[in-house]
Amino acid sequence: MSVVILIGRIMFAMIFMGSGLAGHLMSADDTAAYAESRGVKSAKMLTQVSGVLIALGGIAVILGIWIDLAAIGIAAYVLITGFMVHHFWTDEDPMTQQVEMSMFMKNLSIAGGALILFGFAAAAGEGLGLTITGPVFDFNL
């Protein structure tokens, strides 16, 4: 079962590795321009900082380094991004509204998955398997 969980962790983390490295860092100007067009202030700086953080979160999930902490950070990031960037309810253009609604709902779904991962990792403790460290939080008190 540990291998199945590892495969799931890798699949879950790939979006953060790819988006963090390729989107937020290597294409920071383009990503910042999009964020700015959605009303985000200090978009370039936030794009670069978030790129580093989500890439590190993805790496932590894959390698099994404080997975619970990484998962809660990822959940916070996608929720904040959902409301700061993908606020579809403010869009007037139907196509833009549809795309942003899909992005917002994707972020909610990812946040849900990250919260499940957080709870699972914290509850499993050292028994999660195939990790470098145990969880920061221990729900098996």
mmCIF file of C-alpha atoms in Angstrom:
data_model
loop_
_atom_site.group_PDB
_atom_site.id
_atom_site.type_symbol
_atom_site.label_atom_id
_atom_site.label_comp_id
_atom_site.label_asym_id
_atom_site.label_seq_id
_atom_site.Cartn_x
_atom_site.Cartn_y
_atom_site.Cartn_z
ATOM 1 C CA MET A 1 0.000 0.000 0.000
ATOM 2 C CA SER A 2 2.932 2.358 0.645
ATOM 3 C CA VAL A 3 3.818 2.255 -3.064
ATOM 4 C CA VAL A 4 0.257 3.208 -4.043
ATOM 5 C CA ILE A 5 0.369 6.139 -1.611
ATOM 6 C CA LEU A 6 3.755 7.200 -3.009
ATOM 7 C CA ILE A 7 2.399 7.116 -6.580
ATOM 8 C CA GLY A 8 -0.571 9.205 -5.443
ATOM 9 C CA ARG A 9 1.751 11.701 -3.732
ATOM 10 C CA ILE A 10 3.825 12.022 -6.907
ATOM 11 C CA MET A 11 0.741 12.538 -9.067
ATOM 12 C CA PHE A 12 -0.714 15.072 -6.614
ATOM 13 C CA ALA A 13 2.544 17.037 -6.382
ATOM 14 C CA MET A 14 3.304 17.248 -10.114
ATOM 15 C CA ILE A 15 1.030 20.271 -10.636
ATOM 16 C CA PHE A 16 2.927 22.201 -7.969
ATOM 17 C CA MET A 17 6.333 21.206 -9.301
ATOM 18 C CA GLY A 18 5.376 22.111 -12.875
ATOM 19 C CA SER A 19 3.466 25.266 -12.055
ATOM 20 C CA GLY A 20 6.003 26.452 -9.500
ATOM 21 C CA LEU A 21 9.073 25.893 -11.644
ATOM 22 C CA ALA A 22 7.842 26.347 -15.225
ATOM 23 C CA GLY A 23 4.990 28.783 -14.653
ATOM 24 C CA HIS A 24 5.879 30.915 -11.664
ATOM 25 C CA LEU A 25 9.673 30.972 -11.936
ATOM 26 C CA MET A 26 10.726 30.309 -15.539
ATOM 27 C CA SER A 27 7.754 32.249 -16.989
ATOM 28 C CA ALA A 28 7.388 34.727 -14.140
ATOM 29 C CA ASP A 29 6.660 37.703 -16.401
ATOM 30 C CA ASP A 30 3.777 35.940 -18.159
ATOM 31 C CA THR A 31 2.319 34.514 -14.958
ATOM 32 C CA ALA A 32 2.640 37.888 -13.213
ATOM 33 C CA ALA A 33 0.945 39.630 -16.155
ATOM 34 C CA TYR A 34 -2.006 37.245 -15.847
ATOM 35 C CA ALA A 35 -2.192 37.766 -12.069
ATOM 36 C CA GLU A 36 -1.980 41.523 -12.559
ATOM 37 C CA SER A 37 -4.806 41.379 -15.110
ATOM 38 C CA ARG A 38 -6.884 39.698 -12.396
ATOM 39 C CA GLY A 39 -6.193 42.549 -9.955
ATOM 40 C CA VAL A 40 -3.309 41.109 -7.941
ATOM 41 C CA LYS A 41 -1.007 43.788 -6.529
ATOM 42 C CA SER A 42 2.770 43.159 -6.489
ATOM 43 C CA ALA A 43 2.115 40.343 -8.942
ATOM 44 C CA LYS A 44 5.732 39.724 -9.997
ATOM 45 C CA MET A 45 7.027 39.383 -6.444
ATOM 46 C CA LEU A 46 4.073 37.227 -5.369
ATOM 47 C CA THR A 47 4.481 35.062 -8.469
ATOM 48 C CA GLN A 48 8.118 34.371 -7.673
ATOM 49 C CA VAL A 49 7.582 33.785 -3.946
ATOM 50 C CA SER A 50 4.608 31.502 -4.574
ATOM 51 C CA GLY A 51 6.593 29.642 -7.234
ATOM 52 C CA VAL A 52 9.323 28.792 -4.750
ATOM 53 C CA LEU A 53 6.822 27.839 -2.037
ATOM 54 C CA ILE A 54 4.631 25.580 -4.164
ATOM 55 C CA ALA A 55 7.637 23.907 -5.784
ATOM 56 C CA LEU A 56 9.056 23.205 -2.311
ATOM 57 C CA GLY A 57 5.641 21.959 -1.193
ATOM 58 C CA GLY A 58 5.523 19.579 -4.144
ATOM 59 C CA ILE A 59 9.040 18.336 -3.455
ATOM 60 C CA ALA A 60 8.180 17.798 0.220
ATOM 61 C CA VAL A 61 5.071 15.768 -0.671
ATOM 62 C CA ILE A 62 6.985 13.594 -3.143
ATOM 63 C CA LEU A 63 9.994 12.978 -0.904
ATOM 64 C CA GLY A 64 7.964 12.611 2.264
ATOM 65 C CA ILE A 65 9.421 15.525 4.178
ATOM 66 C CA TRP A 66 6.845 16.835 6.667
ATOM 67 C CA ILE A 67 4.025 15.909 4.304
ATOM 68 C CA ASP A 68 1.385 17.210 6.691
ATOM 69 C CA LEU A 69 2.946 20.677 6.835
ATOM 70 C CA ALA A 70 3.428 20.740 3.053
ATOM 71 C CA ALA A 71 -0.184 19.678 2.506
ATOM 72 C CA ILE A 72 -1.618 22.374 4.770
ATOM 73 C CA GLY A 73 0.578 24.953 3.009
ATOM 74 C CA ILE A 74 -0.639 23.770 -0.388
ATOM 75 C CA ALA A 75 -4.265 23.927 0.786
ATOM 76 C CA ALA A 76 -3.767 27.493 2.018
ATOM 77 C CA TYR A 77 -2.063 28.505 -1.239
ATOM 78 C CA VAL A 78 -4.778 27.161 -3.555
ATOM 79 C CA LEU A 79 -7.563 28.656 -1.437
ATOM 80 C CA ILE A 80 -5.907 32.080 -1.323
ATOM 81 C CA THR A 81 -5.175 31.920 -5.057
ATOM 82 C CA GLY A 82 -8.745 30.877 -5.779
ATOM 83 C CA PHE A 83 -10.146 33.987 -4.147
ATOM 84 C CA MET A 84 -7.381 36.414 -5.214
ATOM 85 C CA VAL A 85 -7.085 35.344 -8.853
ATOM 86 C CA HIS A 86 -10.035 33.211 -9.933
ATOM 87 C CA HIS A 87 -12.889 35.404 -8.634
ATOM 88 C CA PHE A 88 -15.226 34.457 -11.496
ATOM 89 C CA TRP A 89 -18.217 36.107 -9.836
ATOM 90 C CA THR A 90 -16.730 39.533 -10.704
ATOM 91 C CA ASP A 91 -16.275 38.787 -14.410
ATOM 92 C CA GLU A 92 -18.748 40.108 -16.951
ATOM 93 C CA ASP A 93 -17.533 38.229 -20.018
ATOM 94 C CA PRO A 94 -19.249 34.803 -20.076
ATOM 95 C CA MET A 95 -16.199 32.996 -21.495
ATOM 96 C CA THR A 96 -13.853 34.500 -18.912
ATOM 97 C CA GLN A 97 -16.375 33.740 -16.198
ATOM 98 C CA GLN A 98 -16.586 30.092 -17.282
ATOM 99 C CA VAL A 99 -12.803 29.629 -17.415
ATOM 100 C CA GLU A 100 -12.259 31.333 -14.061
ATOM 101 C CA MET A 101 -15.099 29.344 -12.468
ATOM 102 C CA SER A 102 -13.413 26.133 -13.625
ATOM 103 C CA MET A 103 -10.096 27.322 -12.204
ATOM 104 C CA PHE A 104 -11.754 28.310 -8.913
ATOM 105 C CA MET A 105 -13.492 24.944 -8.605
ATOM 106 C CA LYS A 106 -10.212 23.151 -9.446
ATOM 107 C CA ASN A 107 -8.538 25.054 -6.637
ATOM 108 C CA LEU A 108 -11.302 24.073 -4.203
ATOM 109 C CA SER A 109 -10.919 20.429 -5.213
ATOM 110 C CA ILE A 110 -7.139 20.526 -4.825
ATOM 111 C CA ALA A 111 -7.541 22.195 -1.416
ATOM 112 C CA GLY A 112 -9.862 19.362 -0.405
ATOM 113 C CA GLY A 113 -7.344 16.769 -1.540
ATOM 114 C CA ALA A 114 -4.563 18.585 0.308
ATOM 115 C CA LEU A 115 -6.630 18.656 3.501
ATOM 116 C CA ILE A 116 -7.273 14.918 3.160
ATOM 117 C CA LEU A 117 -3.524 14.374 2.690
ATOM 118 C CA PHE A 118 -2.833 16.543 5.747
ATOM 119 C CA GLY A 119 -5.232 14.585 7.933
ATOM 120 C CA PHE A 120 -4.082 11.238 6.597
ATOM 121 C CA ALA A 121 -0.383 12.034 7.107
ATOM 122 C CA ALA A 122 -0.915 13.440 10.599
ATOM 123 C CA ALA A 123 -3.063 10.461 11.620
ATOM 124 C CA ALA A 124 -0.753 7.841 10.086
ATOM 125 C CA GLY A 125 2.307 9.311 11.770
ATOM 126 C CA GLU A 126 5.460 7.304 11.159
ATOM 127 C CA GLY A 127 3.340 4.516 9.634
ATOM 128 C CA LEU A 128 2.771 6.408 6.380
ATOM 129 C CA GLY A 129 5.743 4.640 4.802
ATOM 130 C CA LEU A 130 8.220 5.672 2.113
ATOM 131 C CA THR A 131 8.968 9.055 3.682
ATOM 132 C CA ILE A 132 12.122 10.820 4.804
ATOM 133 C CA THR A 133 10.570 12.367 7.918
ATOM 134 C CA GLY A 134 7.498 11.789 9.982
ATOM 135 C CA PRO A 135 4.738 14.375 10.236
ATOM 136 C CA VAL A 136 5.056 17.619 12.174
ATOM 137 C CA PHE A 137 1.609 17.093 13.702
ATOM 138 C CA ASP A 138 0.624 13.918 15.528
ATOM 139 C CA PHE A 139 -3.091 13.188 15.776
ATOM 140 C CA ASN A 140 -2.459 9.864 17.540
ATOM 141 C CA LEU A 141 -2.120 11.378 20.991
#
